[in-house]
Short mmCIF file of C-alpha atoms in Angstrom, two decimals:
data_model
loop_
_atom_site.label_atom_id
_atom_site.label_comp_id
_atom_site.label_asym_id
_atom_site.label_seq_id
_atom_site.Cartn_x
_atom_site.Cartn_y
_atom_site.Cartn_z
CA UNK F 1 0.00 0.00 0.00
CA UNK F 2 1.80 3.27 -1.17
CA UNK F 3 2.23 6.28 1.35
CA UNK F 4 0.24 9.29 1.05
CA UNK F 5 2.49 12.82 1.02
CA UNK F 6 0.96 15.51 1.06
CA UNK F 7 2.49 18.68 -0.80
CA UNK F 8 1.57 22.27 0.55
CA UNK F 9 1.75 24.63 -2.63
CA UNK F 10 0.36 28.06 -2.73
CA UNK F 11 1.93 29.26 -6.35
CA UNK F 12 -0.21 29.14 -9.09
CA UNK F 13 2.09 29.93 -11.61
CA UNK F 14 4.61 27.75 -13.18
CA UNK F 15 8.40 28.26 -12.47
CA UNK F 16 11.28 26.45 -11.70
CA UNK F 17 10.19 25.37 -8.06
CA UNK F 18 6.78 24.21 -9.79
CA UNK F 19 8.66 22.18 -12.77
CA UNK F 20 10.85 20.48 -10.12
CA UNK F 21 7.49 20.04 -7.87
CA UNK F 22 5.94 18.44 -10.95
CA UNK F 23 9.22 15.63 -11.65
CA UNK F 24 8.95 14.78 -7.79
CA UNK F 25 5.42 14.19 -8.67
CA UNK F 26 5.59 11.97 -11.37
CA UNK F 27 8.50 9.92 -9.68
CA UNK F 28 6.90 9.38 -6.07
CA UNK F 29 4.22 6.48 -6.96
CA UNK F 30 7.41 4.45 -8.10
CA UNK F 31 9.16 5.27 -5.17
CA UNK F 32 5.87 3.57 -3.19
CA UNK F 33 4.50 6.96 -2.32
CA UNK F 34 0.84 8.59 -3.26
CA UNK F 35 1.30 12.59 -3.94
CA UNK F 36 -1.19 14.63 -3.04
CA UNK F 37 -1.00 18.94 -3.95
CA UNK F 38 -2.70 21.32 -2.07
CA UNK F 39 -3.05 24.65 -4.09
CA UNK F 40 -4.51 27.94 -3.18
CA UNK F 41 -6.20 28.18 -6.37
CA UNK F 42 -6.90 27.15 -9.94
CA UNK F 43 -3.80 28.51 -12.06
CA UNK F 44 -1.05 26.53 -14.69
CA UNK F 45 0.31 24.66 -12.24
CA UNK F 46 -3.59 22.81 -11.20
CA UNK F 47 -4.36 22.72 -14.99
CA UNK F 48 -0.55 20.97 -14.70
CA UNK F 49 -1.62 18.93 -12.27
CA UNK F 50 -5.07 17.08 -13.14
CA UNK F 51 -3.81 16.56 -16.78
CA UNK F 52 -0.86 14.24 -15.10
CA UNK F 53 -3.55 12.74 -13.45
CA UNK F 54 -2.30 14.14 -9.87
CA UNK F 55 -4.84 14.44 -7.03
CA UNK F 56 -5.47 17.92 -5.91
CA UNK F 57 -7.23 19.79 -3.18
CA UNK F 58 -7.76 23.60 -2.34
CA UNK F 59 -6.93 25.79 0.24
CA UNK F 60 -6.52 29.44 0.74
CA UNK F 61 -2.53 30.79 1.44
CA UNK F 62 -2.85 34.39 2.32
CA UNK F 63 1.00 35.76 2.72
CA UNK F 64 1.50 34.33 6.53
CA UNK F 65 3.75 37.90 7.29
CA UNK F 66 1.14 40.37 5.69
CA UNK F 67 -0.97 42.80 7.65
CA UNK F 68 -3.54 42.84 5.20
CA UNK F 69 -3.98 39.27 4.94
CA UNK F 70 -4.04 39.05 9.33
CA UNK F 71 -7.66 38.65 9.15
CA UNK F 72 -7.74 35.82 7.08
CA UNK F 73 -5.39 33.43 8.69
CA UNK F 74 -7.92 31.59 10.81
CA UNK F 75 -10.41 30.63 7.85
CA UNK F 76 -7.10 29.42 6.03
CA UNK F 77 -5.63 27.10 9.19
CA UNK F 78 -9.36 26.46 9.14
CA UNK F 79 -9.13 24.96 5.29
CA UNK F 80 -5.65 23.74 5.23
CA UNK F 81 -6.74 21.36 8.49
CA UNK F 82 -9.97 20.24 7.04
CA UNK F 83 -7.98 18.93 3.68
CA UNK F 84 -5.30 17.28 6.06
CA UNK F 85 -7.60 15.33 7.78
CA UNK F 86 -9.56 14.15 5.09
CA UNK F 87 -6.27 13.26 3.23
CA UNK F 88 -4.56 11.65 6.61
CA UNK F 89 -0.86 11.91 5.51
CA UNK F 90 1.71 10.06 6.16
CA UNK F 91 3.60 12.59 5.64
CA UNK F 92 3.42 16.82 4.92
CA UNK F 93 6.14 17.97 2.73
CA UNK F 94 5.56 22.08 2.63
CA UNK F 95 7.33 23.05 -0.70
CA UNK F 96 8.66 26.59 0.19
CA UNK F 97 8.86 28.66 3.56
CA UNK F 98 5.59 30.59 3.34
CA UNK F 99 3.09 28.76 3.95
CA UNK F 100 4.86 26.73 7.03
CA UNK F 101 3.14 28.53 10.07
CA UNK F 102 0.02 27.97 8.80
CA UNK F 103 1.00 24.24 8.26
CA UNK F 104 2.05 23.98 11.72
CA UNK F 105 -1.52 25.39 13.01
CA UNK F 106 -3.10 23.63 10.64
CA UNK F 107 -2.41 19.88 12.30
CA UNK F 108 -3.05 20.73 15.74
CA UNK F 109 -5.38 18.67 17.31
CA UNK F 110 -5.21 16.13 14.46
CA UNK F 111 -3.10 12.51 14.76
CA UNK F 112 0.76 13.60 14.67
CA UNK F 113 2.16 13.92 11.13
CA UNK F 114 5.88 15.10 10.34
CA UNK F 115 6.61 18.20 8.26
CA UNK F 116 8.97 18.58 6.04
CA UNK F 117 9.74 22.34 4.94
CA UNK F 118 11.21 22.97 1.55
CA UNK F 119 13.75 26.25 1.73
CA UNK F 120 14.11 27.11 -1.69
CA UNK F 121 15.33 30.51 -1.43
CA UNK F 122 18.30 32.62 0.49
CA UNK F 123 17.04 33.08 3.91
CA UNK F 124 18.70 35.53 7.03
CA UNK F 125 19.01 33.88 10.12
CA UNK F 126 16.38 35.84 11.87
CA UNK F 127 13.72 35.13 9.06
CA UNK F 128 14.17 31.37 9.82
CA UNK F 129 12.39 32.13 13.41
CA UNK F 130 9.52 34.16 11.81
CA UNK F 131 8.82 31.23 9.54
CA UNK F 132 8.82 28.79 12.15
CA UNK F 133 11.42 26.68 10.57
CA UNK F 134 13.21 25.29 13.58
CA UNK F 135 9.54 23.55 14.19
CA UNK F 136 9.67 21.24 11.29
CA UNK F 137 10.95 17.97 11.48
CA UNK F 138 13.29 17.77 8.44
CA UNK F 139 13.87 20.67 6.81
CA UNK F 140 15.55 20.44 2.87
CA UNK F 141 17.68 23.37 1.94
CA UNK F 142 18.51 23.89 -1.69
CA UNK F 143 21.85 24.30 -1.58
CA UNK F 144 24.89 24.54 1.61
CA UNK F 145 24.83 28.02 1.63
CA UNK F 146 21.18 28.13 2.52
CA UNK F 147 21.57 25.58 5.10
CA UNK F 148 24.09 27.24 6.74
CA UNK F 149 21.69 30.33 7.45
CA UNK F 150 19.36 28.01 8.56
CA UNK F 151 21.84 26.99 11.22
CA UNK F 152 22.52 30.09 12.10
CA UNK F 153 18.61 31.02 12.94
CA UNK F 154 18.28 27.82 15.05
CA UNK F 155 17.76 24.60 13.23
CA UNK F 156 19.44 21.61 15.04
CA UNK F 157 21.67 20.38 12.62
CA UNK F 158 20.16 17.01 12.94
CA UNK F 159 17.18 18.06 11.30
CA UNK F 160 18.60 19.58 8.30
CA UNK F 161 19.18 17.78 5.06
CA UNK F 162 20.55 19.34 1.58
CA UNK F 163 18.49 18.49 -1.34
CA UNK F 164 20.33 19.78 -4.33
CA UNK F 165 17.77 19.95 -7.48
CA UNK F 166 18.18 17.63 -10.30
CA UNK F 167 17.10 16.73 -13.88
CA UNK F 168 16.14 14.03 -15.71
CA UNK F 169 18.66 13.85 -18.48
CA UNK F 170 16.90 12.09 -21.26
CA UNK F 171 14.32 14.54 -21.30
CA UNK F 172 16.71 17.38 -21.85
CA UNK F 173 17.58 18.86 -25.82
CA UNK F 174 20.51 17.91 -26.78
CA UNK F 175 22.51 20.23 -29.35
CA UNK F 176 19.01 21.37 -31.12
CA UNK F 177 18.94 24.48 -33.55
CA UNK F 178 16.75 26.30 -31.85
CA UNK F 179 15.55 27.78 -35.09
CA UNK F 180 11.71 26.95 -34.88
CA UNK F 181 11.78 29.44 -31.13
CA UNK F 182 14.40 32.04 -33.12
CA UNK F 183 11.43 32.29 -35.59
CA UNK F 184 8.61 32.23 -33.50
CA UNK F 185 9.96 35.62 -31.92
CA UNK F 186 11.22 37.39 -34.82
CA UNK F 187 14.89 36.52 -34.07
CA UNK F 188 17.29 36.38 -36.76
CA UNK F 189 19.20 33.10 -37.65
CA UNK F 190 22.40 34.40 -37.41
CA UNK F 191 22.17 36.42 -33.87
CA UNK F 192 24.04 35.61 -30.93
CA UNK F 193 21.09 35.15 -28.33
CA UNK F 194 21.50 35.62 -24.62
CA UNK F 195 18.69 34.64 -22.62
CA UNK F 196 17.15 34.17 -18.76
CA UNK F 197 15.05 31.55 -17.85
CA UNK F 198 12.79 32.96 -14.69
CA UNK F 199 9.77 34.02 -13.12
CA UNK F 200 9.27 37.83 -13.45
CA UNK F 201 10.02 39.28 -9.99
CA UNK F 202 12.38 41.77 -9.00
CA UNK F 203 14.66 39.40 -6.94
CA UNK F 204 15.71 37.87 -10.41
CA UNK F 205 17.26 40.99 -11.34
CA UNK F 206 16.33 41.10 -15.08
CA UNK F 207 16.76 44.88 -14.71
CA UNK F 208 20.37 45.00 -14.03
CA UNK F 209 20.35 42.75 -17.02
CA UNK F 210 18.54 45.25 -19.57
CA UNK F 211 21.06 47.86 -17.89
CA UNK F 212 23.65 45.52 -19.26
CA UNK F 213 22.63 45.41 -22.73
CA UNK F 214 23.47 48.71 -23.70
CA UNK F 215 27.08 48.00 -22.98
CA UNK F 216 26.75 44.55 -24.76
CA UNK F 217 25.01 45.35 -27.80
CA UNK F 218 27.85 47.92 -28.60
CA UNK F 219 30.87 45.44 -28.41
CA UNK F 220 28.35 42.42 -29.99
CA UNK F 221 25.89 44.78 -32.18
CA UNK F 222 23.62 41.94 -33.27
CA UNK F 223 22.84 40.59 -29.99
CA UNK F 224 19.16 39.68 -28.79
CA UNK F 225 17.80 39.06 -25.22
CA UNK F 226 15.61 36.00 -24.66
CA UNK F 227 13.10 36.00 -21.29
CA UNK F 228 11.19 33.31 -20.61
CA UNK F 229 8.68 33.67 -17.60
CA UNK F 230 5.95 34.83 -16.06
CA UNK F 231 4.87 36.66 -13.04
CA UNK F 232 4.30 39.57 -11.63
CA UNK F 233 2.45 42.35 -14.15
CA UNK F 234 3.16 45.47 -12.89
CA UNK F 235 7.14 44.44 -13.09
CA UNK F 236 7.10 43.06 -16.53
CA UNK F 237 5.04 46.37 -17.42
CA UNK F 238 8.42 47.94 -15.26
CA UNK F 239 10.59 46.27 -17.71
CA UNK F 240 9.53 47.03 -20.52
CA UNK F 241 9.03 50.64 -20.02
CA UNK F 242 12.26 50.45 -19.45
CA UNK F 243 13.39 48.41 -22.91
CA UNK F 244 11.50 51.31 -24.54
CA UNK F 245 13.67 53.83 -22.89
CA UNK F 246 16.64 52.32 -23.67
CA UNK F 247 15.94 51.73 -27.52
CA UNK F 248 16.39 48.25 -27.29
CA UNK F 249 12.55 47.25 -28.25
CA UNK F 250 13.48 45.45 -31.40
CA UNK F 251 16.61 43.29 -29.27
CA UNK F 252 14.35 41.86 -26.12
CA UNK F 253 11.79 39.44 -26.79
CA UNK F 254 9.45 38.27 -23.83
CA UNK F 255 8.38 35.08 -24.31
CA UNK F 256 6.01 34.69 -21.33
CA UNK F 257 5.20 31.39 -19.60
CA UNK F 258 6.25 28.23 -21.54
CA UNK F 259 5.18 25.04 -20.72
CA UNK F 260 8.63 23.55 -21.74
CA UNK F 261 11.78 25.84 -22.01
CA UNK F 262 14.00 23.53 -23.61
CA UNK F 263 13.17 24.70 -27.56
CA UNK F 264 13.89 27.90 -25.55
CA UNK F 265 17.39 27.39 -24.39
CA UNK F 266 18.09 25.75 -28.19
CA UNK F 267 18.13 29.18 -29.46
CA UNK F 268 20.67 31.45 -26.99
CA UNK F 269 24.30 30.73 -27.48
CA UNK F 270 24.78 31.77 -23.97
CA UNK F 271 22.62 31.93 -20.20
CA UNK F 272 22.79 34.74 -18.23
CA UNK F 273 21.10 34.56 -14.94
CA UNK F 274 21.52 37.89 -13.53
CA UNK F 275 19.34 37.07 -10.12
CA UNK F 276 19.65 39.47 -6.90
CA UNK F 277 18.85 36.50 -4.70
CA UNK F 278 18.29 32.82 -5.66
CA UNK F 279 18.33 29.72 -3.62
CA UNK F 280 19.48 27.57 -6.08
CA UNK F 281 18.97 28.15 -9.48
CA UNK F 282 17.01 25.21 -11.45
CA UNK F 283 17.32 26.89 -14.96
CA UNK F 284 20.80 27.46 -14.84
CA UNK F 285 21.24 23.36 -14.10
CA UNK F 286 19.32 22.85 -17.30
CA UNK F 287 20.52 25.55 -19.61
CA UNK F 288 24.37 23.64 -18.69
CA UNK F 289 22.59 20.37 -18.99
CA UNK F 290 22.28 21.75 -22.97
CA UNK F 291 25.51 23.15 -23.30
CA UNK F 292 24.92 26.87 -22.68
CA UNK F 293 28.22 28.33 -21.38
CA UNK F 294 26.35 30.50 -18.20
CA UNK F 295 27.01 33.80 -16.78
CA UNK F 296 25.44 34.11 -13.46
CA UNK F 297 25.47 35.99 -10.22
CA UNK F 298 27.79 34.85 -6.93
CA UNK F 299 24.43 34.61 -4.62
CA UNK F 300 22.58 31.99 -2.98
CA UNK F 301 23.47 28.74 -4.23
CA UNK F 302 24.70 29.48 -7.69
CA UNK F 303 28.24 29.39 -6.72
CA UNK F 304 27.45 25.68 -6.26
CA UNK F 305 26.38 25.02 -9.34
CA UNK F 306 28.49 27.35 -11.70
CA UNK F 307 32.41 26.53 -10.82
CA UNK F 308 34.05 29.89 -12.10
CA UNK F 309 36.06 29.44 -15.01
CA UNK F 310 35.16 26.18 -15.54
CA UNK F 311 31.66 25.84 -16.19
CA UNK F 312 31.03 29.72 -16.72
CA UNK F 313 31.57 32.67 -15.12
CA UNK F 314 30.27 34.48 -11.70
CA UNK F 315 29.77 38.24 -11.20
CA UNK F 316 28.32 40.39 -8.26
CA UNK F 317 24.84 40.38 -8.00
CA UNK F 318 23.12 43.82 -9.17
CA UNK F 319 26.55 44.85 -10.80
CA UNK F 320 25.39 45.91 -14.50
CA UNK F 321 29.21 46.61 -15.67
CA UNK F 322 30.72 43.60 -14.11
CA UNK F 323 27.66 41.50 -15.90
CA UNK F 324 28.55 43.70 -19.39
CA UNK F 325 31.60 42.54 -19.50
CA UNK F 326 31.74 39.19 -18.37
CA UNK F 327 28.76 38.33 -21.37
CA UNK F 328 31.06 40.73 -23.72
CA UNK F 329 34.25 38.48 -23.13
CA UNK F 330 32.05 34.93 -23.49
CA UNK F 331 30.45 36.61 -27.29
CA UNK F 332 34.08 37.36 -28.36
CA UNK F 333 35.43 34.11 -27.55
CA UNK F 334 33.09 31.14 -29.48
CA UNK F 335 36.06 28.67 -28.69
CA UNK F 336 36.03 29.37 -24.82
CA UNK F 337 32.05 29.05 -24.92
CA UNK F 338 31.92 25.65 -26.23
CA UNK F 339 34.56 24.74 -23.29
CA UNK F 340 32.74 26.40 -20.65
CA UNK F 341 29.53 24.08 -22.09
CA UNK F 342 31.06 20.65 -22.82
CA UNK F 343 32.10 21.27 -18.60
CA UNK F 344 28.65 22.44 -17.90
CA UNK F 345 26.92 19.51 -19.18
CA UNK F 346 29.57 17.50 -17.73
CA UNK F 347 28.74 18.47 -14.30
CA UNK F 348 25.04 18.35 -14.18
CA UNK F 349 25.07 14.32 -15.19
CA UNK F 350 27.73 14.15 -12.45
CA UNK F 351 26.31 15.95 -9.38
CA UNK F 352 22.58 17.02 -10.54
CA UNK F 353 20.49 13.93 -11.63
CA UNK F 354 16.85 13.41 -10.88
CA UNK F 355 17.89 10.46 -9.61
CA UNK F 356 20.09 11.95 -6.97
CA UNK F 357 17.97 13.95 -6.00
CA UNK F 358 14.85 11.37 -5.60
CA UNK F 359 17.49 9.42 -3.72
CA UNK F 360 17.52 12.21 -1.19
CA UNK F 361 13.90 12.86 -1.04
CA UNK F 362 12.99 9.75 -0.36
CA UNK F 363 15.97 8.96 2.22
CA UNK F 364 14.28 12.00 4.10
CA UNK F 365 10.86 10.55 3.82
CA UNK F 366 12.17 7.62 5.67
CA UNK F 367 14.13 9.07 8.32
CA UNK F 368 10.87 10.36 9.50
CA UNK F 369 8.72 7.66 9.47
CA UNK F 370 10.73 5.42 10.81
CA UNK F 371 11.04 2.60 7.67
CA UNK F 372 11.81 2.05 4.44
CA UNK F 373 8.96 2.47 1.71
CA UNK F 374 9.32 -0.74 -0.84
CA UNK F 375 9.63 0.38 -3.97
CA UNK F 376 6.38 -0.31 -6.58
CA UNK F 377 7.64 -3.06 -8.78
CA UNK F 378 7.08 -2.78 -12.31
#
């Protein structure tokens, strides 16, 4: 009989967290575990969800720290323990810090169920107190640097676990033109492409990026700009006032949410992930997974997955020369891309496998409950 884990998800929107979220899914019932999502509401990532077949409740997630959402935290701890104990987990894996106090209200006064809580961003010390993290029972950081902070603000080391991210290799592109995406957003054959993979919020710091491209498009004058993501409206409106400003409307292409950003990646010749703050960095694993030499920013756990020099190159986050120049040099130098991309690839299907990381998951699961989970044969 498989065990039931319940996932705690309040995004409706699909990013990297949500496409990891979703390969976890799919690999679980294998693993001898029923997935369950809890969502906040209907979005891409529920649509996501019932066409893999995935059972799926609701729940409201007001922002846990927000005065304006005060009011409605009862009603939600209301909800969230209503769908718990109809669901009677095994176990409750919360997938990112937010909505952990109102997980830990949420089971009182039903049977006792661990909690795991998912830290998938940079976090201070004192934050990890707000959100209750030193409460869970396992807690997963992204990536060392993370889960050092959380040490820091008070979770026994005991309790914490790294789970790095990880792909699924024979799903990703391998050396593809990337012609058919050049064409579907008016990019010409022949450009060098840069591109970010990423939601659109401020903390992924595509505006010290379009600051950049000024500087770039004079040493490289052909270059384009590739962004693929969704998010926040008023930003992306932000941005591209802000492409108009600069003149560059014809060179940045917004691509909006796609559902797989592989044909995506095909078309830059290099990544650039210019992010003020990131816990990990899931895109930048699978633009080097396709051989995309990567420029990206020393924060969070990017310097764990992009070795300098080796794999691609590191600058400070929110510097817009340092980031000019470091894309400049990579343009310049074809021969030193394809280096920095053979590496990149080589690295991922070393250290950042799905398999890896279900390894970990599931070695987690266990340490909770006390057993090992047979496997579902096939």
């Amino acid at each position: 009989m498989s065990v039931a884990v319940l996932f705690v998800h309040g995004i409706t929107e699909i990013g990297g967290a949500e496409r990891e979220l979703l390969v976890m899914l799919d690999r679980l019932p294998q693993r001898g575990y029923r997935p369950i999502v809890v969502c906040q509401d209907r979005g891409p990532l529920v649509v996501e969800l019932e066409r893999r077949g995935i059972e799926t409740r609701m729940a409201p997630m007001p922002p846990w720290r927000k005065l304006f959402a005060y009011l409605n935290r009862p009603a939600a701890v209301r909800a969230l323990h209503d769908v718990i104990a109809a669901v009677r987990p095994a176990v409750i894996h919360v997938n990112d810090i937010w909505w952990v106090p109102q997980t830990l209200r949420a089971v009182a006064g039903l049977p006792a169920v661990p909690i795991v809580a998912h830290v998938r961003q940079e976090i201070e010390p004192p934050k990890v107190r707000r959100y209750e993290l030193e409460q869970a029972g396992l807690v997963f950081p992204v990536s060392r640097q993370i889960q050092r902070s959380l040490e820091k603000g008070g979770v026994r080391p005991e309790r914490l676990q790294t789970l790095y991210s990880g792909l699924d290799m024979t799903r990703v592109m391998d050396q593809k033109s990337g012609l058919d995406a050049r064409r579907r957003f008016g990019i010409p054959a022949e450009a060098p492409v840069l591109g970010t993979v990423a939601n659109l919020f401020e903390r992924k710091g595509y505006e010290v990026m379009i600051e950049a491209l000024p500087m770039i498009v004079n040493a490289s004058p052909a270059v384009h700009y590739l962004i693929v993501g969704s998010g926040d409206a008023a930003y992306e409106a932000r941005l591209k006032a802000m492409v108009e400003i600069l003149g560059l409307e014809s060179r940045v292409h917004f691509a909006g949410f796609q559902e797989s950003v592989y044909p995506c990646l095909a078309a830059m010749d290099l990544y650039v992930h210019p992010a003020l703050m990131e816990g990990f960095g899931i895109a930048v694993l699978e633009a080097m997974a396709m051989r995309k030499p990567v420029v990206a920013t020393a924060t969070g756990g990017l310097p764990e997955i992009v070795q300098e020099g080796e794999t691609g190159m590191l600058v400070p986050p929110g510097d817009a020369d340092a980031l000019a120049k470091a894309v400049s040099s990579l343009l310049q130098d074809p021969a030193r891309c394809r280096q920095l991309g053979e590496a990149g690839r080589t690295r991922v299907a070393a250290h950042f496998t799905v398999e890896a990381m279900m390894d970990q998951l599931v070695s987690g699961y266990e340490s909770l409950l006390g057993r090992e989970v047979p496997a579902v044969s096939r």
